[in-house]
Amino acid sequence: MGFAVMLKAFQHEGKFPYNSHEVPEAVVEYVARQVDVPHEQYREFNWRSRNSSYQRQDIRAYCGFREFTRDDAETLTAWLSQAVMPRAFRAGAVTEAAFGWLRAAGIEPPSAGRLQRFVDSAQKQYDQHLCQTILERLSETQQASLDGLLAVEGTTDLTEVEGGDLVLRGCALQQLRVNSEKRGVESVAQQIEKLRFLRRLDVSETLFADVSPHVLVRYRERAATESPSHFRAQAVPVRLTLLAAFCVTRMAELTDALVTHLIDMVHHINVRAERRVEKKFVAAFRKVNHRAFVIIRL
């Protein structure tokens, strides 16, 4: 009974169940009816016995599969890093792709924990390669400008200098992270100055032209939460890539925020204007012509 369940599970999933509880009871009962054996015998099957190991070998040979090797680990990791990581946009997508690759190659997957280590290794390889590529695209001036975001000078207040340009005192990165939800001209002016400050860094969005949007978002989220001290402890390629990703995405966010602020301000102005017009109309309607003559007659 255990052999039959393992065979059908391997044909359907491309891997063996890890224990008897992984197979649904309805599936066990269905297979038991097919082989005309009481389904209770399935629970008595010893998954770690020598006989079970021999049965796995027979099932692999019958299905045209082989066991996972160290060379397969290197090939799988490289394939995930180059072909899957750049486009995988949801949790579990990389693992699913790994299972698909192994099944297509006729290789029995390793354990879940071991496979996850290969996925993590592929993620690390992809990030290292991408960070090194971005670093090579940055000029020395751009690198210095990005590192300047972590420099601490004076107070932590925003200060305007002559010409309307903004100088960020303290850690510029922390100031640029701050969002202004207040309505008004002052809030819009602050957002505009932040946008001008970022544009002076000369970090164009074309820097990540061949990078998937979900990867850029992942880097931006990481840059938005790490402290300046953690940034300084990072390797140069990682630090500058995270800062560049933050600047590129932050410029887009500030542009969207400015549009939202301006639309809100125009709407607020229109509402106030409409209220003033309504008050004038109401006052005109309430006005009574020849009011003095009516009072005399009364």
Coordinates of C-alpha atoms in Angstrom, one line a residue:
M1 CA 0.0 0.0 0.0
G2 CA 2.8 2.4 0.8
F3 CA 4.5 1.6 -2.5
A4 CA 1.4 2.4 -4.4
V5 CA 0.9 5.7 -2.7
M6 CA 4.5 6.7 -3.2
L7 CA 4.3 5.8 -6.9
K8 CA 1.2 7.9 -7.5
A9 CA 2.5 10.8 -5.4
F10 CA 5.8 10.9 -7.3
Q11 CA 4.0 10.7 -10.7
H12 CA 1.7 13.6 -9.7
E13 CA 4.1 15.8 -7.7
G14 CA 7.5 14.8 -9.0
K15 CA 8.7 14.1 -5.4
F16 CA 8.0 11.7 -2.6
P17 CA 5.9 12.5 0.4
Y18 CA 8.0 13.3 3.5
N19 CA 5.7 11.4 5.8
S20 CA 2.4 9.6 5.8
H21 CA 0.4 12.6 7.0
E22 CA 1.4 14.6 3.9
V23 CA -0.9 12.6 1.7
P24 CA -4.7 13.4 2.1
E25 CA -6.9 10.7 3.5
A26 CA -9.1 10.8 0.4
V27 CA -6.2 10.1 -1.9
V28 CA -5.1 7.1 0.3
E29 CA -8.6 5.7 0.2
Y30 CA -8.8 6.1 -3.6
V31 CA -5.5 4.3 -4.1
A32 CA -6.5 1.6 -1.7
R33 CA -9.7 0.9 -3.8
Q34 CA -7.5 0.7 -6.9
V35 CA -5.2 -2.0 -5.5
D36 CA -7.9 -3.6 -3.4
V37 CA -6.1 -3.2 -0.1
P38 CA -7.5 -1.9 3.2
H39 CA -6.4 1.8 3.5
E40 CA -5.5 1.2 7.1
Q41 CA -2.4 -0.6 6.0
Y42 CA -1.0 2.7 4.7
R43 CA -0.5 4.0 8.3
E44 CA 1.6 1.0 9.1
F45 CA 4.1 1.7 6.3
N46 CA 7.6 2.4 7.6
W47 CA 8.9 5.4 5.7
R48 CA 12.5 5.0 7.0
S49 CA 13.0 1.3 6.4
R50 CA 15.5 -0.2 4.0
N51 CA 12.6 -1.7 2.0
S52 CA 11.2 1.9 1.6
S53 CA 14.6 3.0 0.2
Y54 CA 14.6 0.2 -2.3
Q55 CA 11.1 1.1 -3.4
R56 CA 12.1 4.7 -4.0
Q57 CA 14.9 3.5 -6.2
D58 CA 12.5 1.4 -8.2
I59 CA 10.0 4.3 -8.6
R60 CA 12.8 6.7 -9.7
A61 CA 14.0 4.2 -12.3
Y62 CA 10.4 3.6 -13.5
C63 CA 9.6 7.3 -13.8
G64 CA 13.0 8.2 -15.4
F65 CA 14.3 10.2 -12.5
R66 CA 17.5 10.3 -10.5
E67 CA 18.7 11.6 -7.2
F68 CA 19.8 15.2 -6.6
T69 CA 23.6 15.7 -6.7
R70 CA 26.1 18.4 -5.8
D71 CA 26.6 19.4 -9.4
D72 CA 22.8 19.8 -9.7
A73 CA 22.9 22.2 -6.8
E74 CA 25.4 24.5 -8.6
T75 CA 23.5 24.3 -11.9
L76 CA 20.2 25.0 -10.2
T77 CA 21.5 27.9 -8.1
A78 CA 23.1 29.5 -11.2
W79 CA 19.8 29.0 -13.2
L80 CA 17.7 30.5 -10.5
S81 CA 20.0 33.5 -10.1
Q82 CA 20.1 34.3 -13.8
A83 CA 16.7 33.3 -15.1
V84 CA 14.2 33.4 -12.2
M85 CA 15.4 36.0 -9.7
P86 CA 15.1 39.0 -12.1
R87 CA 11.4 38.3 -12.8
A88 CA 10.1 36.5 -9.7
F89 CA 7.7 39.0 -8.1
R90 CA 5.9 37.0 -5.4
A91 CA 6.8 34.9 -2.5
G92 CA 7.2 31.2 -3.4
A93 CA 7.6 31.9 -7.1
V94 CA 11.3 31.0 -7.0
T95 CA 10.7 27.7 -5.2
E96 CA 7.9 26.8 -7.6
A97 CA 10.3 27.5 -10.5
A98 CA 13.0 25.3 -8.9
F99 CA 10.5 22.4 -8.6
G100 CA 9.5 22.9 -12.2
W101 CA 13.2 22.9 -13.4
L102 CA 14.0 19.7 -11.4
R103 CA 10.9 17.9 -12.7
A104 CA 11.7 18.9 -16.3
A105 CA 15.3 17.6 -15.8
G106 CA 14.1 14.3 -14.3
I107 CA 15.7 15.0 -10.9
E108 CA 14.2 14.2 -7.5
P109 CA 14.0 17.4 -5.5
P110 CA 16.0 17.7 -2.2
S111 CA 14.3 18.3 1.1
A112 CA 12.4 21.6 1.6
G113 CA 15.0 23.0 3.9
R114 CA 17.9 22.2 1.6
L115 CA 16.0 23.6 -1.4
Q116 CA 15.4 26.8 0.5
R117 CA 19.1 27.2 1.1
F118 CA 19.7 27.0 -2.7
V119 CA 17.1 29.6 -3.3
D120 CA 18.7 31.9 -0.7
S121 CA 22.1 31.3 -2.3
A122 CA 20.6 32.2 -5.7
Q123 CA 19.1 35.4 -4.3
K124 CA 22.5 36.4 -2.8
Q125 CA 24.3 35.7 -6.1
Y126 CA 21.8 37.8 -8.0
D127 CA 22.0 40.7 -5.6
Q128 CA 25.8 40.7 -5.6
H129 CA 25.9 40.7 -9.4
L130 CA 23.3 43.4 -9.7
C131 CA 25.0 45.6 -7.1
Q132 CA 28.3 45.3 -8.8
T133 CA 26.7 46.2 -12.2
I134 CA 25.0 49.3 -10.8
L135 CA 28.3 50.4 -9.1
E136 CA 30.1 50.2 -12.5
R137 CA 27.4 52.4 -14.1
L138 CA 27.9 55.1 -11.4
S139 CA 30.5 57.8 -12.0
E140 CA 32.8 58.8 -9.2
T141 CA 30.9 62.0 -8.8
Q142 CA 27.6 60.2 -8.5
Q143 CA 29.1 57.8 -6.0
A144 CA 30.4 60.7 -3.9
S145 CA 27.0 62.4 -4.0
L146 CA 25.2 59.2 -2.9
D147 CA 27.6 58.7 0.0
G148 CA 27.0 62.3 0.9
L149 CA 23.4 61.4 1.9
L150 CA 24.8 59.6 4.9
A151 CA 27.1 62.4 6.1
V152 CA 26.0 64.2 9.3
E153 CA 26.5 67.9 9.5
G154 CA 25.2 70.4 12.1
T155 CA 21.5 70.1 13.1
T156 CA 18.8 67.9 11.6
D157 CA 16.7 70.8 10.3
L158 CA 15.9 71.7 6.7
T159 CA 17.6 75.0 5.8
E160 CA 17.1 77.1 2.7
V161 CA 20.0 79.1 1.3
E162 CA 20.2 81.9 -1.2
G163 CA 18.7 81.1 -4.5
G164 CA 15.9 78.9 -3.1
D165 CA 18.1 75.8 -3.0
L166 CA 17.6 73.4 -0.1
V167 CA 20.5 72.3 2.1
L168 CA 19.8 69.3 4.3
R169 CA 21.5 69.6 7.7
G170 CA 22.1 66.4 9.6
C171 CA 21.7 63.1 7.7
A172 CA 20.1 63.9 4.4
L173 CA 18.8 60.4 3.9
Q174 CA 16.6 60.7 7.0
Q175 CA 15.2 64.0 5.9
L176 CA 14.4 62.7 2.4
R177 CA 12.4 59.8 3.9
V178 CA 10.0 62.1 5.6
N179 CA 6.6 62.5 4.0
S180 CA 4.4 65.6 4.4
E181 CA 0.7 64.9 4.5
K182 CA -0.2 68.5 5.4
R183 CA -2.2 70.6 2.9
G184 CA -0.8 74.0 2.0
V185 CA 1.8 75.9 0.1
E186 CA 4.5 75.3 2.7
S187 CA 4.2 71.5 2.4
V188 CA 4.3 71.8 -1.4
A189 CA 7.4 74.0 -1.2
Q190 CA 9.2 71.4 1.0
Q191 CA 8.4 68.6 -1.4
I192 CA 9.6 70.7 -4.4
E193 CA 12.9 71.4 -2.6
K194 CA 13.4 67.8 -1.8
L195 CA 12.8 66.9 -5.5
R196 CA 15.3 69.5 -6.6
F197 CA 17.9 68.2 -4.1
L198 CA 17.5 64.7 -5.5
R199 CA 17.8 65.8 -9.1
R200 CA 21.0 67.6 -8.3
L201 CA 22.5 64.2 -7.4
D202 CA 22.2 63.3 -11.1
V203 CA 21.0 59.7 -10.5
S204 CA 18.8 58.9 -13.5
E205 CA 16.1 56.3 -13.6
T206 CA 17.9 54.8 -16.6
L207 CA 20.4 53.4 -14.2
F208 CA 17.8 50.7 -13.4
A209 CA 16.4 50.5 -17.0
D210 CA 17.0 46.7 -17.3
V211 CA 16.0 45.9 -13.7
S212 CA 12.5 44.5 -12.9
P213 CA 10.2 46.9 -11.1
H214 CA 9.6 44.5 -8.2
V215 CA 13.4 44.2 -7.6
L216 CA 13.7 48.0 -7.5
V217 CA 10.8 48.2 -5.0
R218 CA 12.5 45.6 -2.8
Y219 CA 15.7 47.6 -2.8
R220 CA 13.7 50.8 -2.0
E221 CA 11.9 49.2 0.9
R222 CA 15.2 48.0 2.3
A223 CA 16.7 51.4 1.9
A224 CA 13.7 53.0 3.6
T225 CA 14.1 51.0 6.8
E226 CA 17.9 50.6 7.3
S227 CA 19.6 53.1 9.6
P228 CA 22.5 55.3 8.4
S229 CA 24.9 53.3 10.6
H230 CA 23.8 50.1 8.9
F231 CA 24.3 51.7 5.5
R232 CA 27.8 52.7 6.4
A233 CA 28.6 49.1 7.4
Q234 CA 27.5 47.7 4.0
A235 CA 29.9 46.9 1.2
V236 CA 30.3 49.7 -1.3
P237 CA 28.4 48.1 -4.1
V238 CA 25.4 47.2 -1.9
R239 CA 25.4 50.6 -0.2
L240 CA 25.4 52.7 -3.3
T241 CA 22.9 50.4 -5.1
L242 CA 20.4 50.8 -2.3
L243 CA 20.9 54.6 -2.1
A244 CA 20.5 54.9 -5.9
A245 CA 17.4 52.8 -5.8
F246 CA 16.0 55.0 -3.0
C247 CA 16.8 58.2 -4.9
V248 CA 15.2 57.0 -8.2
T249 CA 12.0 55.7 -6.5
R250 CA 11.8 58.7 -4.1
M251 CA 11.9 61.2 -7.0
A252 CA 8.9 59.4 -8.6
E253 CA 7.1 59.3 -5.2
L254 CA 7.7 63.0 -4.7
T255 CA 6.4 63.8 -8.1
D256 CA 3.2 61.9 -7.5
A257 CA 2.9 63.5 -4.1
L258 CA 3.2 67.0 -5.6
V259 CA 0.5 66.2 -8.2
T260 CA -1.8 65.0 -5.4
H261 CA -1.0 68.1 -3.2
L262 CA -1.7 70.5 -6.1
I263 CA -5.0 68.7 -7.0
D264 CA -6.0 68.9 -3.4
M265 CA -5.2 72.6 -3.2
V266 CA -7.1 73.4 -6.3
H267 CA -10.1 71.4 -5.1
H268 CA -9.9 73.3 -1.7
I269 CA -9.7 76.7 -3.5
N270 CA -12.7 75.7 -5.7
V271 CA -14.8 74.7 -2.6
R272 CA -14.0 77.9 -0.8
A273 CA -14.9 79.9 -3.9
E274 CA -18.2 78.1 -4.3
R275 CA -19.1 78.7 -0.7
R276 CA -18.4 82.4 -1.1
V277 CA -20.6 82.6 -4.2
E278 CA -23.4 80.7 -2.4
K279 CA -23.3 83.1 0.5
K280 CA -23.6 86.1 -1.9
F281 CA -26.6 84.5 -3.6
V282 CA -28.3 83.7 -0.3
A283 CA -27.7 87.2 0.9
A284 CA -29.2 88.6 -2.3
F285 CA -32.2 86.4 -2.1
R286 CA -32.8 87.4 1.5
K287 CA -32.7 91.1 0.6
V288 CA -36.2 92.6 0.5
N289 CA -36.8 95.5 -1.9
H290 CA -38.5 98.7 -0.4
R291 CA -38.1 97.3 3.1
A292 CA -38.6 100.8 4.6
F293 CA -41.9 101.3 2.7
V294 CA -43.2 97.9 3.9
I295 CA -42.3 98.8 7.6
I296 CA -44.2 102.2 7.3
R297 CA -47.3 100.4 5.9
L298 CA -47.2 97.9 8.8

